[in-house]
PDB file of C-alpha atoms in Angstrom:
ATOM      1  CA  UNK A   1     -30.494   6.719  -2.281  1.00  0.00           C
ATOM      2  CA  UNK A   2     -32.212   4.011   0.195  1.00  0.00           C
ATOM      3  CA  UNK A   3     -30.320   1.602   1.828  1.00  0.00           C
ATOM      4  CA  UNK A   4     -31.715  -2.093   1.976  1.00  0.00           C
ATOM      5  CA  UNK A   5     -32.503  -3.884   5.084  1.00  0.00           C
ATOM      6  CA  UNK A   6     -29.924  -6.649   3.653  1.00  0.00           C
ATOM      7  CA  UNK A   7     -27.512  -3.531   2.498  1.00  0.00           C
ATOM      8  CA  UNK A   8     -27.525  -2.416   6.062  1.00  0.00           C
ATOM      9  CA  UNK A   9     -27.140  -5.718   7.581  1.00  0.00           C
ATOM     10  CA  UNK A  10     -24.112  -6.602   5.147  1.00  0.00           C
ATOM     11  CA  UNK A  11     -22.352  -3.438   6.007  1.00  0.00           C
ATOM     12  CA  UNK A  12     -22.822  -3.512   9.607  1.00  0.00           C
ATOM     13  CA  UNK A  13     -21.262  -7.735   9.806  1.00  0.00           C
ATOM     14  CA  UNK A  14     -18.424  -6.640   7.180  1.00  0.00           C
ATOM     15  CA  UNK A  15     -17.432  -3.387   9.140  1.00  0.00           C
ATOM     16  CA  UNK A  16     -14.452  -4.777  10.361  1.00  0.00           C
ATOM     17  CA  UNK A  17     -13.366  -5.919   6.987  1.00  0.00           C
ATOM     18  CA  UNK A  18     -14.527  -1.708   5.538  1.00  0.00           C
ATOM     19  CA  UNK A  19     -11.784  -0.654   8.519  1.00  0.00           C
ATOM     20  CA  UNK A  20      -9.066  -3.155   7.166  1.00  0.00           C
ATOM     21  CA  UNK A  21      -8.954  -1.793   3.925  1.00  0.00           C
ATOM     22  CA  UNK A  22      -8.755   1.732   4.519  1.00  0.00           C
ATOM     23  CA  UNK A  23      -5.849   1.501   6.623  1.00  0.00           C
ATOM     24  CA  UNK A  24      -4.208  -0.764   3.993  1.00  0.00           C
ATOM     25  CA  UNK A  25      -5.329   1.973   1.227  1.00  0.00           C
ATOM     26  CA  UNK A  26      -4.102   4.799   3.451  1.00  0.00           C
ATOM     27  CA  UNK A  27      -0.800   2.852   4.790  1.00  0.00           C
ATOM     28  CA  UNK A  28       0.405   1.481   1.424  1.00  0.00           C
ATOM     29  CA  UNK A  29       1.316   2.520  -2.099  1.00  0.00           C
ATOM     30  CA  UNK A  30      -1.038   1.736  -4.889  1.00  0.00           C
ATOM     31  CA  UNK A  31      -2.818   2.547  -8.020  1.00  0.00           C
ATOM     32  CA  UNK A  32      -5.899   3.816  -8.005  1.00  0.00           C
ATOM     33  CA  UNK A  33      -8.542   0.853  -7.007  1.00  0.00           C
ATOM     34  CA  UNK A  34     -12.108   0.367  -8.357  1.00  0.00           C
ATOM     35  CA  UNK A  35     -15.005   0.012  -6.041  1.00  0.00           C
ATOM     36  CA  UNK A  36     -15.013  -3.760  -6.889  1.00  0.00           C
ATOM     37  CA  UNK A  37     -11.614  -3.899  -5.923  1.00  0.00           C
ATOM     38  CA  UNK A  38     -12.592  -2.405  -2.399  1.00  0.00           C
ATOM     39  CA  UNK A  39     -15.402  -4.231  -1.932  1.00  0.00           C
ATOM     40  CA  UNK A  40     -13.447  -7.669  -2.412  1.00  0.00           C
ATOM     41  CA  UNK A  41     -10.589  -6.745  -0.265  1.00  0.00           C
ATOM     42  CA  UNK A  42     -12.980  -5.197   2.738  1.00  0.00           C
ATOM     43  CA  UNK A  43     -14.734  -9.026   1.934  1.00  0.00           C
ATOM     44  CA  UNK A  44     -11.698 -11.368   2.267  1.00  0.00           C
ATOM     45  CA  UNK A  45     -10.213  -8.728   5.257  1.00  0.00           C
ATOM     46  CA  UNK A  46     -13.423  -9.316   6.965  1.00  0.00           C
ATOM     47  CA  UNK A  47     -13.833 -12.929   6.954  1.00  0.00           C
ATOM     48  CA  UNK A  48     -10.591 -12.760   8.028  1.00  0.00           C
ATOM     49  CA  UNK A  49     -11.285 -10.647  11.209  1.00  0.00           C
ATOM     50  CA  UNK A  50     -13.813 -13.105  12.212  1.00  0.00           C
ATOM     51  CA  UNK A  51     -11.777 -16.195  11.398  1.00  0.00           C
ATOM     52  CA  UNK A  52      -8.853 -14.785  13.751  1.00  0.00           C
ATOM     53  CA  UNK A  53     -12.000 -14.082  16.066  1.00  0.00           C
ATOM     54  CA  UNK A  54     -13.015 -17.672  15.769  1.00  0.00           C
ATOM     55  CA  UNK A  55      -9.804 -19.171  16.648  1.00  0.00           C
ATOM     56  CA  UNK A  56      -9.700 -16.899  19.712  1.00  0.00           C
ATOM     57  CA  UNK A  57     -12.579 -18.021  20.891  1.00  0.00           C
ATOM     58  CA  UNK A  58     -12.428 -21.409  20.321  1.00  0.00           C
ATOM     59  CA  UNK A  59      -8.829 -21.257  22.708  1.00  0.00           C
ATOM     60  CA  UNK A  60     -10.611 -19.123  25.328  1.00  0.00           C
ATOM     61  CA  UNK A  61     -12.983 -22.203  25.073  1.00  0.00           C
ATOM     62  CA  UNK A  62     -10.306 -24.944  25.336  1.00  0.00           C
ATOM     63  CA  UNK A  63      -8.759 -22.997  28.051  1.00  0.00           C
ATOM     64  CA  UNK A  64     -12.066 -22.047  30.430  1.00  0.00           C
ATOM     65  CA  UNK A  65     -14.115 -24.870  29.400  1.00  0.00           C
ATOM     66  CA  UNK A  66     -17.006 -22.823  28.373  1.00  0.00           C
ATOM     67  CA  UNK A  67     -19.127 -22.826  24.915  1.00  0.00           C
ATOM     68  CA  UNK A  68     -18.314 -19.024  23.724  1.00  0.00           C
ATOM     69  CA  UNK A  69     -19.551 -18.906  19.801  1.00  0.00           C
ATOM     70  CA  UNK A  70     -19.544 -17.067  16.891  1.00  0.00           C
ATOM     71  CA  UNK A  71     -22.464 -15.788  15.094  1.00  0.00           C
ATOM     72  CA  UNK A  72     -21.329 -14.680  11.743  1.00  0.00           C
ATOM     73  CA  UNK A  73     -22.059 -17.207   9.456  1.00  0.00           C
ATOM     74  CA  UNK A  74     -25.717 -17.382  11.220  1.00  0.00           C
ATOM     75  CA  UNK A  75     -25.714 -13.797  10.581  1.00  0.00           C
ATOM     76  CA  UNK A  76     -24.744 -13.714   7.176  1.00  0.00           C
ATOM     77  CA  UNK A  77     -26.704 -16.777   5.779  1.00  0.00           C
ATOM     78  CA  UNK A  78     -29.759 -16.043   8.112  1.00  0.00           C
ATOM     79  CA  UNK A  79     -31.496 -12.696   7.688  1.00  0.00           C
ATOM     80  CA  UNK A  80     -34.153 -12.926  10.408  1.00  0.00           C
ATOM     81  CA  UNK A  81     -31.195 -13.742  13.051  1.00  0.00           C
ATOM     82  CA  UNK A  82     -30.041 -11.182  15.461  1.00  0.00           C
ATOM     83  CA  UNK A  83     -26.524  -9.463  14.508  1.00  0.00           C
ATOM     84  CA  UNK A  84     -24.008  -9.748  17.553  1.00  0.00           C
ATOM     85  CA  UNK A  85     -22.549  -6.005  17.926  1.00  0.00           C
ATOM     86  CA  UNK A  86     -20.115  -7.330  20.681  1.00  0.00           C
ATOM     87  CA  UNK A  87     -18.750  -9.706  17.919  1.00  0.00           C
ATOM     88  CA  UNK A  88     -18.958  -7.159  15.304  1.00  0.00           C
ATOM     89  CA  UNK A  89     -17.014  -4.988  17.757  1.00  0.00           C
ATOM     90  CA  UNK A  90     -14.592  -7.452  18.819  1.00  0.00           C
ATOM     91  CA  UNK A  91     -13.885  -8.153  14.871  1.00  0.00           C
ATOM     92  CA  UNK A  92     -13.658  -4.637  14.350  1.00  0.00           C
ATOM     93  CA  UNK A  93     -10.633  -4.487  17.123  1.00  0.00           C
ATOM     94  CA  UNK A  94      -8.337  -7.684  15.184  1.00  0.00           C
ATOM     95  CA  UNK A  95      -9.226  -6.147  11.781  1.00  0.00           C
ATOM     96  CA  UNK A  96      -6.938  -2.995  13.052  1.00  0.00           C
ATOM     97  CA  UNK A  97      -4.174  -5.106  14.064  1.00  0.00           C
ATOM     98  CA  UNK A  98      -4.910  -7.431  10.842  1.00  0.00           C
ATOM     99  CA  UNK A  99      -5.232  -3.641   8.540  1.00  0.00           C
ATOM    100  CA  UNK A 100      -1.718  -2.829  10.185  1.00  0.00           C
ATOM    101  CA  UNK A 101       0.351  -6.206   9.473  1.00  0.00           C
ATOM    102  CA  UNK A 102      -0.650  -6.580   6.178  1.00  0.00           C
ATOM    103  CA  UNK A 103       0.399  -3.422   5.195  1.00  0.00           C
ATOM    104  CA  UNK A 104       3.467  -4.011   6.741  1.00  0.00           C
ATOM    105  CA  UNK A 105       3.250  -7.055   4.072  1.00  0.00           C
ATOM    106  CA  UNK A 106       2.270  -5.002   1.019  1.00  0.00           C
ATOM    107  CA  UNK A 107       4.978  -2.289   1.917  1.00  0.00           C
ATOM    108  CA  UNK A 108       8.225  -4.958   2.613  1.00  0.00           C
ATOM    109  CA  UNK A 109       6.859  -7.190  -0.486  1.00  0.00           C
ATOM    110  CA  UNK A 110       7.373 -10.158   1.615  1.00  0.00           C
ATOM    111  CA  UNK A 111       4.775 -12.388  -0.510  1.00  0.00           C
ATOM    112  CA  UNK A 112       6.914 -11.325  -3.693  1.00  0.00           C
ATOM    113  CA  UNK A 113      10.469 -11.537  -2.100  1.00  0.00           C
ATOM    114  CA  UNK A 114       9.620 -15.105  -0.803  1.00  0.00           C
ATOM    115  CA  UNK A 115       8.547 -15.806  -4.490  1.00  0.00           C
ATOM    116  CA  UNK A 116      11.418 -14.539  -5.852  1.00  0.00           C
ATOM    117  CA  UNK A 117      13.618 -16.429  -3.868  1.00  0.00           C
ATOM    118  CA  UNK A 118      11.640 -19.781  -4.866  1.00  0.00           C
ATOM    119  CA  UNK A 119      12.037 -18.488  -8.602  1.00  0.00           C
ATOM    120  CA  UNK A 120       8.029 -18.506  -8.891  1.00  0.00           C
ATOM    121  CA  UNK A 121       8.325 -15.045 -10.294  1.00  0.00           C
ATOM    122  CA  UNK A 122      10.221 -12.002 -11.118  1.00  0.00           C
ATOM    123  CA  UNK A 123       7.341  -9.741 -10.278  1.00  0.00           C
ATOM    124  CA  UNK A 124       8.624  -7.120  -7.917  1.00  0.00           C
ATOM    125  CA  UNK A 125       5.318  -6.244  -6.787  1.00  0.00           C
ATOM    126  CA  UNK A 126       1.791  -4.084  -8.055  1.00  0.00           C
ATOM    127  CA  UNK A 127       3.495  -0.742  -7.718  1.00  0.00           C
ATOM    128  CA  UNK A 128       5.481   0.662 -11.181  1.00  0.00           C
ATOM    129  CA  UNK A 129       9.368   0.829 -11.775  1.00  0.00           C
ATOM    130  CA  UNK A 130       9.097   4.773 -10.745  1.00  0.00           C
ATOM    131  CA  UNK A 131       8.128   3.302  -7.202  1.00  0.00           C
ATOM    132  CA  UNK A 132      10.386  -0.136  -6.985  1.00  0.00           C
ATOM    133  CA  UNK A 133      13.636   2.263  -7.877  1.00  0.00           C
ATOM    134  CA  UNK A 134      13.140   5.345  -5.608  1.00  0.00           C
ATOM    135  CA  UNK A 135      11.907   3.009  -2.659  1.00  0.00           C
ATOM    136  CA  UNK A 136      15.169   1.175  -2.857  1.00  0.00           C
ATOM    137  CA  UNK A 137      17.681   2.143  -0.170  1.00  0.00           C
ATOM    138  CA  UNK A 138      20.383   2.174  -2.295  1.00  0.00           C
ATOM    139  CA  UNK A 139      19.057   5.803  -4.233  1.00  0.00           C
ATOM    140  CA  UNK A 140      20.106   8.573  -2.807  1.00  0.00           C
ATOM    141  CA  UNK A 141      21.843  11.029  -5.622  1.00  0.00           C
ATOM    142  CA  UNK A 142      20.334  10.762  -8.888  1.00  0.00           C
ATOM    143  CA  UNK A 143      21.221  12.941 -11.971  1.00  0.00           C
ATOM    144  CA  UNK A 144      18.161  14.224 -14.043  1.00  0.00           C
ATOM    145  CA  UNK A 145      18.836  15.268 -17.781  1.00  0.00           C
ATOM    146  CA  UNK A 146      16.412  17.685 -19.248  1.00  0.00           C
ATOM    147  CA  UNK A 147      16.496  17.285 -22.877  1.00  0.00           C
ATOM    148  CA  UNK A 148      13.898  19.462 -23.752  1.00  0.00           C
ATOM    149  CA  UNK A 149      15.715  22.459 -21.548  1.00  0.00           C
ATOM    150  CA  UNK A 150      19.235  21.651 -22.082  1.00  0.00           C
ATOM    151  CA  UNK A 151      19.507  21.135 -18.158  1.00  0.00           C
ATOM    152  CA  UNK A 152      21.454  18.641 -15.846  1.00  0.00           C
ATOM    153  CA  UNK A 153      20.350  18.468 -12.002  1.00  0.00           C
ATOM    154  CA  UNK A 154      21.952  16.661 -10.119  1.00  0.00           C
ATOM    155  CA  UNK A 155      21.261  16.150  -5.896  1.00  0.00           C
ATOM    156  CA  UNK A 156      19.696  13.553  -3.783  1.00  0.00           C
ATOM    157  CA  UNK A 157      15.927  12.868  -3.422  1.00  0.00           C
ATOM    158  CA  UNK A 158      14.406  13.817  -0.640  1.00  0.00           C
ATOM    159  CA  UNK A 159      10.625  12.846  -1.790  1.00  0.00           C
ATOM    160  CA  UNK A 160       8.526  11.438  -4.666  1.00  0.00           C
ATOM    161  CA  UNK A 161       5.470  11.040  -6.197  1.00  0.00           C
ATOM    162  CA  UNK A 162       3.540   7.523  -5.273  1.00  0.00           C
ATOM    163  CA  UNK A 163       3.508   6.956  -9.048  1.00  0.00           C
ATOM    164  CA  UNK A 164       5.189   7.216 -12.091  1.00  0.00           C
ATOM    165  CA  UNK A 165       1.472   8.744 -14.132  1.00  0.00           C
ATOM    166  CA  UNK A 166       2.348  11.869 -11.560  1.00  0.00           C
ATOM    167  CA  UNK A 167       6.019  12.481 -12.185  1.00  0.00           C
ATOM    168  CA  UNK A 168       7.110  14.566  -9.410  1.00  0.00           C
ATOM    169  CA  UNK A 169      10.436  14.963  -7.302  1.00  0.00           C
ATOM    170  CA  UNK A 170      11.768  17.309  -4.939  1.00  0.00           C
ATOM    171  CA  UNK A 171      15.617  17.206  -4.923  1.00  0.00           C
ATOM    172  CA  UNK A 172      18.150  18.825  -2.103  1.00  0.00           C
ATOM    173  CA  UNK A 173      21.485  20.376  -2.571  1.00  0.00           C
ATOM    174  CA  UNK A 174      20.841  20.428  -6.100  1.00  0.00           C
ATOM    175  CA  UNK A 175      23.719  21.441  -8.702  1.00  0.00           C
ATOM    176  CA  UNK A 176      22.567  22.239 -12.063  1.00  0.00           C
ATOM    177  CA  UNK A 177      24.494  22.278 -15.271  1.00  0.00           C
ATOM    178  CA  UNK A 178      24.100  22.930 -19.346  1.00  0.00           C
ATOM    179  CA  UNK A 179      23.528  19.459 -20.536  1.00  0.00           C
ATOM    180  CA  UNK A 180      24.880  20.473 -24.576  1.00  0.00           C
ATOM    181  CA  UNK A 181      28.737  21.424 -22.750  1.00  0.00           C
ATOM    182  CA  UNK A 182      28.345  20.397 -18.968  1.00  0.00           C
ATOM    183  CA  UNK A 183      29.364  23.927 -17.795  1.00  0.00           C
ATOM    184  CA  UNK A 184      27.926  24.543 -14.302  1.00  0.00           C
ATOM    185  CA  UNK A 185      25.531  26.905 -13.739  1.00  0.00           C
ATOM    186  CA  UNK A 186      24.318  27.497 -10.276  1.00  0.00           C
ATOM    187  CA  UNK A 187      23.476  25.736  -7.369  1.00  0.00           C
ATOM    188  CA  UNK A 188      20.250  25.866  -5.096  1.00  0.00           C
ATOM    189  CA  UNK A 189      18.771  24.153  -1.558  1.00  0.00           C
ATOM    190  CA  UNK A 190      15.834  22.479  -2.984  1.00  0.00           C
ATOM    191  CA  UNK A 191      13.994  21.825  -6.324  1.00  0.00           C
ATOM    192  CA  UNK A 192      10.669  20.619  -7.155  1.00  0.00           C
ATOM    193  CA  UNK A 193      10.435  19.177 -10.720  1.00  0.00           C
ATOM    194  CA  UNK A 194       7.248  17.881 -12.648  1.00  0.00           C
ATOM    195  CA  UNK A 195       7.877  17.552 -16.399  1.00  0.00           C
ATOM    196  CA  UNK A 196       6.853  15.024 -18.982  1.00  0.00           C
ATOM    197  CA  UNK A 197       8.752  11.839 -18.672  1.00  0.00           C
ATOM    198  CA  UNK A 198       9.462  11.443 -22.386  1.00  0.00           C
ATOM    199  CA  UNK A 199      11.450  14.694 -21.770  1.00  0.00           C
ATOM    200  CA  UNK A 200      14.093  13.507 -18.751  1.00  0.00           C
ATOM    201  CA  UNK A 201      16.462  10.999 -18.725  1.00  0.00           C
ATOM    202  CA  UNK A 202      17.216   9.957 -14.675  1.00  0.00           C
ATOM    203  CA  UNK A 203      20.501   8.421 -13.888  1.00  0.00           C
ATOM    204  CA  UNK A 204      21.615   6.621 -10.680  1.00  0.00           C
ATOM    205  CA  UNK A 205      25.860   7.303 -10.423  1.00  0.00           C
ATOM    206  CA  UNK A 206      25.464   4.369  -7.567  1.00  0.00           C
ATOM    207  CA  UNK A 207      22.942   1.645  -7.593  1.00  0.00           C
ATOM    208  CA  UNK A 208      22.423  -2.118  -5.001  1.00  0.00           C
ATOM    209  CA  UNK A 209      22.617  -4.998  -6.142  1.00  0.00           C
ATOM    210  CA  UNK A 210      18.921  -6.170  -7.010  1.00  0.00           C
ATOM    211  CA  UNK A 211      17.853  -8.307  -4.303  1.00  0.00           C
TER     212      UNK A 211
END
């Protein structure tokens, strides 16, 4: 497949924006995205780049008394104009920093926490209640009931699938019991478990207060 001269130009002036969003996909929990979901985020995380870029240069102006610009928007609007790979680079370098604190965003929930607190929502975030309950801090042992097995395990989690659709846990210092009597059967180290979720019923013996 052939790449456009405007193609080519439009991914080299959003490149800082491409760089953003893969270290928010690869730093934060998520469902899968769609390409159109990508390509918005890498367009608002670019324009940001540049806008920080802007500012910085307009202070570096205010402070030296020179007449620094930006060429972006001539760039972008202008197709016979001359891409500035210094600027390109330079918004390449803040869309790092930029990729890094918004995860930090995404993964605290600090848009949705502030929300909360203003009662604008009760929206906990875009990950599903399999991820808001074994991210809290407050779950450590958890009892699983296996219906379909007649099994209780009980231990604490040590790690978990991003999603619910995946349904996976590994458990330490598991005990395991007969669910139909509660007679104790054996215990065991560690314990990966996968099964169907209609199947297991998960129980928290201590739970936070939501915050």
């Amino acid at each position: 497949m052939e790449l456009s001269d405007l193609t080519i130009r439009l991914l080299l002036l959003f490149f800082p924006g491409i760089i953003a969003t893969l270290i928010l996909d690869k730093l934060t929990t998520h469902r899968g995205r769609e390409l159109k979901d990508f390509i918005l985020y890498s367009f608002i995380l670019g324009l940001t780049s540049y806008s920080i870029l802007y500012i910085a240069v307009e202070i570096i102006n205010l402070i030296n008394n020179t007449t620094l610009t930006v060429q972006f928007i001539e760039a972008l609007t202008n197709g016979k104009s001359t891409i500035n790979i210094k600027e390109v680079f330079f918004a390449t370098l803040i869309s790092f920093i930029l990729g890094v604190l918004v995860s930090i965003m995404v993964n605290r929930k600090m848009i949705h926490r502030a929300a909360q607190k203003l009662k604008i929502t009760k929206k906990f975030g875009d990950s599903d209640v399999w991820q808001y309950i074994f991210e809290s801090p407050d779950i450590e042992w958890i009892t699983i009931r296996d219906l379909s097995n007649d099994l209780v395990y009980q231990g604490w989690v040590s790690a978990y699938s991003d999603t619910h659709d995946n349904n996976e846990l590994f458990l330490r210092d598991v005990i395991v019991y007969r669910n139909s009597d509660g007679s104790r059967l054996y215990e065991v180290k560690g314990m990966y478990l996968t099964k169907n979720k209609d199947d297991l019923i998960i129980e928290f013996p201590q739970i936070g207060q939501p915050q």
